[in-house]
Amino acid sequence: MLGLPDKTVSFRTFGCKQNQYDTDFLRESFERKGFTVVQGDADVVVINTCAVTSRSAQKCRQAIRAAARKGAKVVVTGCYPQIATREVQEIPGVIVVGGVRERGRLADLALAALETGEPVVEVKPHVDGEEFEETSVETPSLTRAYLKIQEGCGDYCTYCIVPYARGPSRSRRPESVIREAERLVQRGYKEIVLTGTHIGLYGGEGMLPSLIERVSRIHGLIRIRISSLEPHDVTPELIDCLRLPNVCHHLHLPLQSGSDRVLRMMGRRYDAALFMDIVGRARQVAPDLGLTTDIIAGFPGETEADFQDTLELARAAGFSRIHAFKYSPRPGTRAHGFEGKVPEKVKEERVSTLITRGRELSTAFHRKLVGRGFEVLVEDDREAGGYLAGFTRNYVRCRFPGEDDLMGKVVNVTVEEAGPLGVTGTPRR
Ligand code: 5AD
């Protein structure tokens, strides 16, 4: 039996919302083992990594090095060590290398490494039929919780490393999702974000809408947000979920490209017309729908005409926000060996054009809200400048002046100004 560590620990999270949930869980499990959780510098720094592009892996490497330089012992977990264990293990200062499996053991591994002074490397490879690892989050909060309902992906889009990092799709049992959601609501959370690697795969065909419906009936849950859906998973039943009173009018549908040719090369299972059809049907149910997306620029073989198709579709879809990615060849994926590499400079130009187009579209979307009233779920941190802030149901960041007692409440705000990052308004009395 190891004694109480009497050590401080802090956490850094890179990448997706699923990682946010995993970090929330890790934070609590380290606390249970006697660590004192702090912000910033600490004896032990846990870095929950992302490896979706080579740049995300590089940022994680920099964070590991920076923490080690400050004298911290570094625990690395998540997707990056899962696909590049050796690379991570060799970074000076790293005392534990864990992957995405058996997260519940990470704190024990850290204790063992601290006690013996020996680094611990424990990255379990993925296996077929792997089970969903149930974790729970207890920390009370006034606003938003992430709830992971699924992990992994078996789609193998040709550019994507994620199926290798996260493993095969596995789902949390519905009863367990409901129990966790109820607990979060009891802890004070007003909004639950259902997350996963590819939540359209939840529980098998047609299961996600009924899960959303069950969660939406939980008494006291003000909002449910669906983190991200693959376009080809958006069924009429899922669109109908937008009619439920507490389901947010926000969809994140990763487009990746607006060119049918490129979509085919990427191994995506929809074309531009189907994408627009889904968007049209969702907007019929939710006219104010916030629609966010991911787009990759510079996939091998992408011509200027393909890229123009993407820009055109982005405008037609009226995205409220675009996450633009420069194509990053990931070793082990099929596209890594594709011909027709797009020169770095062209990729950079296209990404920067996409960012500009994204800003224009965000501003245009936000402008349409001016003069109207929206419900904002007020977060418990103030923005720089002293404003209260939160998101509208359609995922627009809204700031406004107000007192602390509004934190954690839903406040009706009249929107007065719009910018690329969000809107500013006045609370209604
Ligand atoms: N290069 C660039 N972007 C990528 N993404 C996934 N793989 C790559 C890659 N190899 C982006 C996709 C995905 C988001 C999470 O990351 O746009 O939706």
Tab-separated table of C-alpha atoms and ligand atoms in Angstrom:
chain	number	residue	atom	x	y	z
A	1	MET	CA	0.000	0.000	0.000
A	2	LEU	CA	1.437	3.321	-1.032
A	3	GLY	CA	1.163	6.298	1.282
A	4	LEU	CA	-0.619	9.529	0.390
A	5	PRO	CA	1.469	11.348	-2.181
A	6	ASP	CA	1.236	14.887	-0.768
A	7	LYS	CA	1.868	16.184	-4.265
A	8	THR	CA	0.188	18.743	-6.431
A	9	VAL	CA	-1.075	17.830	-9.891
A	10	SER	CA	-2.327	19.928	-12.768
A	11	PHE	CA	-3.903	18.966	-16.079
A	12	ARG	CA	-3.666	20.125	-19.678
A	13	THR	CA	-6.067	18.931	-22.317
A	14	PHE	CA	-5.541	19.022	-26.070
A	15	GLY	CA	-7.989	18.207	-28.847
A	16	CYS	CA	-11.597	17.132	-28.718
A	17	LYS	CA	-14.462	17.351	-26.253
A	18	GLN	CA	-14.132	13.697	-25.491
A	19	ASN	CA	-10.706	14.512	-24.090
A	20	GLN	CA	-12.319	17.167	-21.878
A	21	TYR	CA	-14.506	14.487	-20.367
A	22	ASP	CA	-11.548	12.135	-19.935
A	23	THR	CA	-9.586	14.877	-18.173
A	24	ASP	CA	-12.527	15.630	-15.869
A	25	PHE	CA	-12.515	11.969	-14.898
A	26	LEU	CA	-8.709	11.864	-14.469
A	27	ARG	CA	-8.737	14.974	-12.311
A	28	GLU	CA	-11.103	13.298	-9.898
A	29	SER	CA	-9.280	9.992	-9.904
A	30	PHE	CA	-5.980	11.724	-9.031
A	31	GLU	CA	-7.775	13.591	-6.276
A	32	ARG	CA	-9.126	10.341	-4.863
A	33	LYS	CA	-5.554	9.039	-4.701
A	34	GLY	CA	-4.550	11.970	-2.521
A	35	PHE	CA	-3.110	14.410	-5.054
A	36	THR	CA	-3.979	18.082	-4.646
A	37	VAL	CA	-5.333	19.446	-7.901
A	38	VAL	CA	-4.032	22.915	-8.828
A	39	GLN	CA	-3.940	25.138	-11.909
A	40	GLY	CA	-0.652	25.727	-13.730
A	41	ASP	CA	2.674	24.676	-12.205
A	42	ALA	CA	2.594	21.498	-10.125
A	43	ASP	CA	4.747	18.570	-8.998
A	44	VAL	CA	3.004	16.341	-11.504
A	45	VAL	CA	1.547	17.564	-14.794
A	46	VAL	CA	-0.850	15.302	-16.666
A	47	ILE	CA	-1.069	16.000	-20.381
A	48	ASN	CA	-4.072	14.541	-22.172
A	49	THR	CA	-2.948	14.584	-25.767
A	50	CYS	CA	-4.280	14.791	-29.314
A	51	ALA	CA	-2.664	13.307	-32.417
A	52	VAL	CA	-5.150	14.102	-35.147
A	53	THR	CA	-2.579	16.098	-37.128
A	54	SER	CA	1.198	16.192	-36.845
A	55	ARG	CA	0.801	19.730	-35.555
A	56	SER	CA	-1.419	18.612	-32.686
A	57	ALA	CA	1.178	15.999	-31.711
A	58	GLN	CA	3.881	18.647	-31.934
A	59	LYS	CA	1.942	20.995	-29.644
A	60	CYS	CA	1.662	18.182	-27.113
A	61	ARG	CA	5.391	17.534	-27.335
A	62	GLN	CA	6.041	21.207	-26.653
A	63	ALA	CA	3.713	21.166	-23.653
A	64	ILE	CA	5.446	18.070	-22.261
A	65	ARG	CA	8.864	19.697	-22.655
A	66	ALA	CA	7.667	22.985	-21.167
A	67	ALA	CA	6.276	21.230	-18.084
A	68	ALA	CA	9.444	19.168	-17.672
A	69	ARG	CA	11.621	22.287	-17.966
A	70	LYS	CA	9.737	23.746	-15.020
A	71	GLY	CA	10.687	20.696	-13.001
A	72	ALA	CA	7.400	18.813	-13.195
A	73	LYS	CA	7.152	15.074	-13.534
A	74	VAL	CA	5.031	14.530	-16.615
A	75	VAL	CA	2.283	11.959	-17.098
A	76	VAL	CA	1.221	11.608	-20.728
A	77	THR	CA	-2.043	10.011	-21.785
A	78	GLY	CA	-4.497	10.008	-24.699
A	79	CYS	CA	-4.129	9.536	-28.436
A	80	TYR	CA	-0.538	10.591	-28.981
A	81	PRO	CA	1.158	7.937	-26.817
A	82	GLN	CA	-1.373	5.408	-28.112
A	83	ILE	CA	0.035	5.746	-31.642
A	84	ALA	CA	3.632	6.777	-30.837
A	85	THR	CA	4.550	5.263	-27.476
A	86	ARG	CA	8.293	5.211	-28.052
A	87	GLU	CA	8.414	8.815	-29.241
A	88	VAL	CA	6.662	9.989	-26.064
A	89	GLN	CA	8.648	7.766	-23.738
A	90	GLU	CA	11.891	9.315	-24.964
A	91	ILE	CA	10.966	12.871	-24.012
A	92	PRO	CA	12.935	13.825	-20.881
A	93	GLY	CA	10.789	14.371	-17.796
A	94	VAL	CA	8.089	11.870	-18.737
A	95	ILE	CA	7.439	9.486	-15.841
A	96	VAL	CA	4.268	7.775	-17.052
A	97	VAL	CA	3.125	6.919	-20.551
A	98	GLY	CA	-0.461	5.697	-20.743
A	99	GLY	CA	-2.779	5.432	-23.744
A	100	VAL	CA	-6.527	5.672	-24.062
A	101	ARG	CA	-7.354	2.399	-22.269
A	102	GLU	CA	-7.703	1.797	-18.527
A	103	ARG	CA	-7.598	5.464	-17.653
A	104	GLY	CA	-8.678	4.527	-14.151
A	105	ARG	CA	-5.180	3.118	-13.530
A	106	LEU	CA	-3.271	6.247	-14.495
A	107	ALA	CA	-3.150	7.767	-11.009
A	108	ASP	CA	-1.820	4.481	-9.594
A	109	LEU	CA	0.827	4.352	-12.300
A	110	ALA	CA	1.848	7.891	-11.376
A	111	LEU	CA	2.103	6.923	-7.699
A	112	ALA	CA	4.232	3.906	-8.575
A	113	ALA	CA	6.566	5.977	-10.749
A	114	LEU	CA	6.925	8.630	-8.039
A	115	GLU	CA	7.621	6.017	-5.377
A	116	THR	CA	10.211	4.027	-7.326
A	117	GLY	CA	11.656	6.795	-9.476
A	118	GLU	CA	11.280	4.423	-12.414
A	119	PRO	CA	9.296	5.520	-15.473
A	120	VAL	CA	6.186	3.456	-16.207
A	121	VAL	CA	5.034	2.725	-19.730
A	122	GLU	CA	1.650	1.084	-20.073
A	123	VAL	CA	-0.101	1.532	-23.391
A	124	LYS	CA	-2.614	-1.248	-24.032
A	125	PRO	CA	-3.115	-2.015	-27.715
A	126	HIS	CA	-6.685	-2.006	-28.988
A	127	VAL	CA	-8.483	-5.305	-29.528
A	128	ASP	CA	-11.636	-6.361	-31.349
A	129	GLY	CA	-14.654	-6.410	-29.115
A	130	GLU	CA	-13.068	-4.030	-26.652
A	131	GLU	CA	-15.589	-2.833	-24.064
A	132	PHE	CA	-16.591	0.704	-23.203
A	133	GLU	CA	-14.820	1.804	-20.042
A	134	GLU	CA	-17.327	3.383	-17.729
A	135	THR	CA	-16.133	6.412	-15.873
A	136	SER	CA	-18.025	9.037	-13.981
A	137	VAL	CA	-17.579	12.667	-13.082
A	138	GLU	CA	-18.707	14.081	-9.755
A	139	THR	CA	-17.351	17.628	-9.537
A	140	PRO	CA	-20.222	20.054	-9.071
A	141	SER	CA	-20.598	22.916	-11.509
A	142	LEU	CA	-23.204	25.434	-12.520
A	143	THR	CA	-23.019	25.012	-16.241
A	144	ARG	CA	-21.802	22.444	-18.744
A	145	ALA	CA	-20.731	18.811	-18.462
A	146	TYR	CA	-19.378	16.510	-21.125
A	147	LEU	CA	-20.733	13.005	-21.059
A	148	LYS	CA	-18.945	10.401	-23.113
A	149	ILE	CA	-21.392	7.879	-24.515
A	150	GLN	CA	-19.203	6.186	-27.099
A	151	GLU	CA	-15.558	5.792	-27.991
A	152	GLY	CA	-13.697	4.675	-31.111
A	153	CYS	CA	-14.382	4.564	-34.829
A	154	GLY	CA	-14.223	1.924	-37.531
A	155	ASP	CA	-14.812	4.153	-40.524
A	156	TYR	CA	-11.196	4.526	-41.604
A	157	CYS	CA	-11.543	7.702	-43.646
A	158	THR	CA	-8.349	7.708	-45.665
A	159	TYR	CA	-6.791	10.757	-43.969
A	160	CYS	CA	-7.635	9.864	-40.393
A	161	ILE	CA	-5.491	8.406	-37.616
A	162	VAL	CA	-8.311	8.362	-35.068
A	163	PRO	CA	-9.490	4.744	-35.566
A	164	TYR	CA	-5.933	3.638	-34.758
A	165	ALA	CA	-5.679	5.886	-31.718
A	166	ARG	CA	-9.160	5.390	-30.261
A	167	GLY	CA	-9.750	1.810	-31.377
A	168	PRO	CA	-13.002	0.141	-32.431
A	169	SER	CA	-16.393	1.659	-31.662
A	170	ARG	CA	-17.826	0.784	-28.275
A	171	SER	CA	-20.774	2.320	-26.458
A	172	ARG	CA	-21.831	3.037	-22.943
A	173	ARG	CA	-24.992	1.160	-21.997
A	174	PRO	CA	-28.113	3.359	-22.130
A	175	GLU	CA	-28.970	2.753	-18.454
A	176	SER	CA	-25.482	3.835	-17.499
A	177	VAL	CA	-25.692	6.971	-19.662
A	178	ILE	CA	-28.988	7.891	-18.009
A	179	ARG	CA	-27.604	7.281	-14.534
A	180	GLU	CA	-24.543	9.427	-15.238
A	181	ALA	CA	-26.688	12.178	-16.775
A	182	GLU	CA	-29.007	12.158	-13.751
A	183	ARG	CA	-26.038	12.394	-11.426
A	184	LEU	CA	-24.631	15.345	-13.369
A	185	VAL	CA	-27.970	17.146	-13.160
A	186	GLN	CA	-28.085	16.503	-9.411
A	187	ARG	CA	-24.584	17.998	-9.144
A	188	GLY	CA	-25.979	21.185	-10.625
A	189	TYR	CA	-25.063	20.920	-14.289
A	190	LYS	CA	-27.569	22.643	-16.543
A	191	GLU	CA	-26.202	21.460	-19.869
A	192	ILE	CA	-24.920	18.059	-20.935
A	193	VAL	CA	-22.852	17.644	-24.070
A	194	LEU	CA	-23.095	14.112	-25.431
A	195	THR	CA	-19.660	13.278	-26.758
A	196	GLY	CA	-17.742	10.427	-28.305
A	197	THR	CA	-15.350	9.715	-31.132
A	198	HIS	CA	-18.179	8.994	-33.574
A	199	ILE	CA	-21.452	9.108	-31.688
A	200	GLY	CA	-23.544	8.270	-34.748
A	201	LEU	CA	-22.272	4.718	-34.166
A	202	TYR	CA	-23.796	4.729	-30.678
A	203	GLY	CA	-25.182	1.303	-29.773
A	204	GLY	CA	-25.805	0.279	-33.382
A	205	GLU	CA	-28.157	1.619	-35.991
A	206	GLY	CA	-30.929	3.944	-34.866
A	207	MET	CA	-29.993	3.886	-31.180
A	208	LEU	CA	-28.792	7.463	-30.763
A	209	PRO	CA	-32.146	9.225	-31.230
A	210	SER	CA	-33.820	7.103	-28.576
A	211	LEU	CA	-30.942	7.764	-26.184
A	212	ILE	CA	-31.206	11.517	-26.767
A	213	GLU	CA	-34.920	11.312	-26.169
A	214	ARG	CA	-34.420	9.491	-22.868
A	215	VAL	CA	-31.771	11.939	-21.688
A	216	SER	CA	-33.996	14.860	-22.661
A	217	ARG	CA	-36.666	13.637	-20.242
A	218	ILE	CA	-34.373	13.983	-17.219
A	219	HIS	CA	-36.014	16.422	-14.883
A	220	GLY	CA	-34.008	19.619	-14.400
A	221	LEU	CA	-31.782	19.190	-17.449
A	222	ILE	CA	-32.043	22.476	-19.276
A	223	ARG	CA	-29.945	21.720	-22.316
A	224	ILE	CA	-28.556	18.789	-24.257
A	225	ARG	CA	-25.976	19.385	-26.916
A	226	ILE	CA	-24.900	16.809	-29.465
A	227	SER	CA	-21.170	17.327	-29.891
A	228	SER	CA	-20.525	16.175	-33.450
A	229	LEU	CA	-22.227	13.978	-36.019
A	230	GLU	CA	-20.914	12.553	-39.243
A	231	PRO	CA	-23.140	13.825	-42.062
A	232	HIS	CA	-23.961	10.295	-43.225
A	233	ASP	CA	-25.289	9.457	-39.756
A	234	VAL	CA	-27.886	12.218	-39.702
A	235	THR	CA	-31.156	10.325	-40.040
A	236	PRO	CA	-34.647	11.861	-40.068
A	237	GLU	CA	-35.041	10.569	-36.490
A	238	LEU	CA	-31.966	12.513	-35.412
A	239	ILE	CA	-33.271	15.658	-37.056
A	240	ASP	CA	-36.525	15.107	-35.164
A	241	CYS	CA	-34.519	15.259	-31.918
A	242	LEU	CA	-34.060	18.975	-32.609
A	243	ARG	CA	-37.785	19.310	-31.800
A	244	LEU	CA	-37.237	18.235	-28.192
A	245	PRO	CA	-37.504	21.352	-26.042
A	246	ASN	CA	-34.090	21.057	-24.384
A	247	VAL	CA	-32.049	19.813	-27.350
A	248	CYS	CA	-29.835	22.630	-28.592
A	249	HIS	CA	-30.286	23.938	-32.097
A	250	HIS	CA	-26.701	23.304	-32.962
A	251	LEU	CA	-25.106	20.662	-35.139
A	252	HIS	CA	-21.440	20.104	-35.777
A	253	LEU	CA	-21.247	18.305	-39.108
A	254	PRO	CA	-17.688	17.821	-40.365
A	255	LEU	CA	-17.798	18.551	-44.088
A	256	GLN	CA	-14.065	18.005	-44.798
A	257	SER	CA	-14.527	18.996	-48.459
A	258	GLY	CA	-17.232	20.346	-50.737
A	259	SER	CA	-15.912	18.471	-53.767
A	260	ASP	CA	-17.479	15.087	-54.517
A	261	ARG	CA	-14.228	13.910	-56.063
A	262	VAL	CA	-12.235	14.738	-52.929
A	263	LEU	CA	-14.922	13.317	-50.628
A	264	ARG	CA	-14.656	10.030	-52.520
A	265	MET	CA	-10.872	9.995	-52.176
A	266	MET	CA	-11.269	10.708	-48.479
A	267	GLY	CA	-13.586	7.709	-48.130
A	268	ARG	CA	-16.474	9.846	-46.908
A	269	ARG	CA	-19.946	8.394	-47.300
A	270	TYR	CA	-21.884	11.422	-48.548
A	271	ASP	CA	-21.617	13.902	-51.353
A	272	ALA	CA	-22.138	17.643	-51.493
A	273	ALA	CA	-25.804	17.287	-52.493
A	274	LEU	CA	-26.603	14.966	-49.580
A	275	PHE	CA	-24.834	17.319	-47.191
A	276	MET	CA	-26.934	20.262	-48.378
A	277	ASP	CA	-30.063	18.142	-48.195
A	278	ILE	CA	-29.378	17.325	-44.517
A	279	VAL	CA	-28.692	20.982	-43.744
A	280	GLY	CA	-31.946	22.001	-45.437
A	281	ARG	CA	-33.965	19.454	-43.490
A	282	ALA	CA	-32.377	20.428	-40.179
A	283	ARG	CA	-33.102	24.104	-40.842
A	284	GLN	CA	-36.744	23.308	-41.516
A	285	VAL	CA	-36.998	22.046	-37.955
A	286	ALA	CA	-34.625	24.636	-36.461
A	287	PRO	CA	-34.502	27.817	-38.566
A	288	ASP	CA	-31.885	29.416	-36.282
A	289	LEU	CA	-29.697	26.314	-36.345
A	290	GLY	CA	-26.056	26.969	-35.501
A	291	LEU	CA	-24.072	24.867	-37.935
A	292	THR	CA	-20.380	24.347	-37.310
A	293	THR	CA	-17.960	22.226	-39.289
A	294	ASP	CA	-14.440	20.932	-39.893
A	295	ILE	CA	-12.810	21.336	-43.290
A	296	ILE	CA	-9.476	19.962	-44.490
A	297	ALA	CA	-7.550	21.971	-47.082
A	298	GLY	CA	-4.925	20.460	-49.336
A	299	PHE	CA	-5.883	16.794	-49.356
A	300	PRO	CA	-3.786	14.944	-52.008
A	301	GLY	CA	-5.225	15.562	-55.451
A	302	GLU	CA	-7.285	18.586	-54.358
A	303	THR	CA	-7.302	21.028	-57.280
A	304	GLU	CA	-8.070	24.720	-57.184
A	305	ALA	CA	-11.500	23.894	-58.642
A	306	ASP	CA	-12.157	21.373	-55.831
A	307	PHE	CA	-11.204	23.990	-53.296
A	308	GLN	CA	-13.524	26.527	-54.904
A	309	ASP	CA	-16.332	23.954	-54.613
A	310	THR	CA	-15.603	23.768	-50.887
A	311	LEU	CA	-15.721	27.548	-50.468
A	312	GLU	CA	-18.952	27.668	-52.446
A	313	LEU	CA	-20.584	24.953	-50.374
A	314	ALA	CA	-19.452	26.632	-47.164
A	315	ARG	CA	-21.299	29.758	-48.207
A	316	ALA	CA	-24.387	27.860	-49.321
A	317	ALA	CA	-24.516	25.916	-46.055
A	318	GLY	CA	-24.174	29.148	-44.058
A	319	PHE	CA	-21.841	27.696	-41.469
A	320	SER	CA	-21.775	29.614	-38.210
A	321	ARG	CA	-18.197	28.509	-37.648
A	322	ILE	CA	-15.494	26.670	-39.588
A	323	HIS	CA	-12.589	24.782	-38.063
A	324	ALA	CA	-10.005	24.767	-40.848
A	325	PHE	CA	-7.315	22.089	-40.926
A	326	LYS	CA	-4.297	21.890	-43.170
A	327	TYR	CA	-4.081	18.339	-44.477
A	328	SER	CA	-1.506	16.464	-42.466
A	329	PRO	CA	-0.244	13.139	-43.814
A	330	ARG	CA	-0.487	10.623	-40.955
A	331	PRO	CA	1.763	7.553	-41.229
A	332	GLY	CA	-0.321	4.388	-41.314
A	333	THR	CA	-3.346	5.963	-43.007
A	334	ARG	CA	-4.162	5.228	-46.643
A	335	ALA	CA	-3.919	8.811	-47.859
A	336	HIS	CA	-0.344	8.973	-46.594
A	337	GLY	CA	0.678	7.178	-49.774
A	338	PHE	CA	-1.643	9.031	-52.170
A	339	GLU	CA	-0.210	10.828	-55.177
A	340	GLY	CA	-0.834	14.455	-56.016
A	341	LYS	CA	0.564	16.037	-52.861
A	342	VAL	CA	-0.455	19.662	-52.610
A	343	PRO	CA	2.565	21.952	-52.042
A	344	GLU	CA	2.867	23.270	-48.487
A	345	LYS	CA	2.516	26.865	-49.618
A	346	VAL	CA	-0.741	26.132	-51.443
A	347	LYS	CA	-2.105	24.271	-48.422
A	348	GLU	CA	-1.289	27.245	-46.248
A	349	GLU	CA	-2.964	29.660	-48.636
A	350	ARG	CA	-6.081	27.528	-48.764
A	351	VAL	CA	-6.294	27.202	-44.996
A	352	SER	CA	-5.933	30.922	-44.609
A	353	THR	CA	-8.650	31.519	-47.232
A	354	LEU	CA	-10.881	29.111	-45.323
A	355	ILE	CA	-10.230	30.921	-42.063
A	356	THR	CA	-11.167	34.207	-43.698
A	357	ARG	CA	-14.315	32.703	-45.218
A	358	GLY	CA	-15.140	31.188	-41.822
A	359	ARG	CA	-14.864	34.584	-40.114
A	360	GLU	CA	-17.103	36.202	-42.725
A	361	LEU	CA	-19.703	33.492	-42.302
A	362	SER	CA	-19.566	33.697	-38.494
A	363	THR	CA	-20.018	37.460	-38.593
A	364	ALA	CA	-22.902	37.148	-41.047
A	365	PHE	CA	-24.563	34.528	-38.855
A	366	HIS	CA	-24.118	36.661	-35.741
A	367	ARG	CA	-25.467	39.788	-37.467
A	368	LYS	CA	-28.746	38.035	-38.118
A	369	LEU	CA	-29.237	37.756	-34.357
A	370	VAL	CA	-28.995	41.493	-33.676
A	371	GLY	CA	-32.173	43.009	-32.229
A	372	ARG	CA	-33.537	39.671	-31.058
A	373	GLY	CA	-33.641	37.976	-27.673
A	374	PHE	CA	-31.816	34.715	-26.903
A	375	GLU	CA	-31.459	32.467	-23.891
A	376	VAL	CA	-27.876	32.395	-22.639
A	377	LEU	CA	-26.637	29.842	-20.123
A	378	VAL	CA	-24.289	32.008	-18.068
A	379	GLU	CA	-20.882	30.512	-17.265
A	380	ASP	CA	-19.202	30.829	-13.897
A	381	ASP	CA	-16.107	32.641	-15.180
A	382	ARG	CA	-16.142	36.215	-16.327
A	383	GLU	CA	-14.565	37.164	-19.646
A	384	ALA	CA	-11.589	39.462	-19.839
A	385	GLY	CA	-13.211	42.883	-19.686
A	386	GLY	CA	-15.535	41.811	-16.892
A	387	TYR	CA	-18.493	40.619	-18.961
A	388	LEU	CA	-20.624	37.663	-18.051
A	389	ALA	CA	-20.744	35.214	-20.924
A	390	GLY	CA	-22.255	32.005	-22.154
A	391	PHE	CA	-23.653	30.276	-25.182
A	392	THR	CA	-27.037	30.591	-26.819
A	393	ARG	CA	-28.926	27.458	-27.718
A	394	ASN	CA	-27.569	27.728	-31.245
A	395	TYR	CA	-24.001	27.942	-29.947
A	396	VAL	CA	-23.197	31.578	-30.316
A	397	ARG	CA	-20.967	33.067	-27.656
A	398	CYS	CA	-22.820	35.965	-26.042
A	399	ARG	CA	-21.420	38.424	-23.509
A	400	PHE	CA	-23.228	41.026	-21.493
A	401	PRO	CA	-22.860	43.082	-18.322
A	402	GLY	CA	-24.407	41.648	-15.150
A	403	GLU	CA	-24.052	40.588	-11.534
A	404	ASP	CA	-22.494	37.362	-10.235
A	405	ASP	CA	-25.851	35.953	-9.176
A	406	LEU	CA	-26.702	35.358	-12.839
A	407	MET	CA	-23.935	32.763	-13.142
A	408	GLY	CA	-25.334	29.305	-13.816
A	409	LYS	CA	-28.705	30.742	-14.805
A	410	VAL	CA	-30.429	31.001	-18.131
A	411	VAL	CA	-30.756	34.680	-18.930
A	412	ASN	CA	-32.660	36.259	-21.759
A	413	VAL	CA	-30.337	38.617	-23.587
A	414	THR	CA	-31.162	41.116	-26.325
A	415	VAL	CA	-28.357	41.034	-28.870
A	416	GLU	CA	-26.985	44.438	-29.823
A	417	GLU	CA	-23.662	43.910	-31.524
A	418	ALA	CA	-22.137	41.167	-33.643
A	419	GLY	CA	-18.534	40.266	-34.382
A	420	PRO	CA	-16.665	37.250	-35.754
A	421	LEU	CA	-16.316	35.610	-32.316
A	422	GLY	CA	-19.806	36.176	-31.004
A	423	VAL	CA	-22.320	38.770	-29.915
A	424	THR	CA	-22.754	41.360	-27.166
A	425	GLY	CA	-26.060	42.310	-25.593
A	426	THR	CA	-28.096	43.449	-22.598
A	427	PRO	CA	-30.030	41.164	-20.261
A	428	ARG	CA	-33.778	41.650	-20.330
A	429	ARG	CA	-35.489	42.455	-17.113
B	1	5AD	N1	-5.094	16.225	-41.582
B	1	5AD	C1	-5.796	17.352	-41.316
B	1	5AD	N2	-6.927	17.365	-40.605
B	1	5AD	C2	-7.393	16.186	-40.145
B	1	5AD	N3	-8.478	15.900	-39.418
B	1	5AD	C3	-8.506	14.566	-39.205
B	1	5AD	N4	-7.432	13.992	-39.786
B	1	5AD	C4	-6.724	14.990	-40.370
B	1	5AD	C5	-5.522	15.025	-41.141
B	1	5AD	N5	-4.826	13.919	-41.402
B	1	5AD	C6	-9.462	16.893	-38.994
B	1	5AD	C7	-10.839	16.587	-39.581
B	1	5AD	C8	-11.620	16.150	-38.366
B	1	5AD	C9	-10.966	16.953	-37.282
B	1	5AD	C10	-11.227	16.485	-35.887
B	1	5AD	O1	-9.606	16.857	-37.582
B	1	5AD	O2	-11.371	17.779	-40.120
B	1	5AD	O3	-12.997	16.407	-38.486
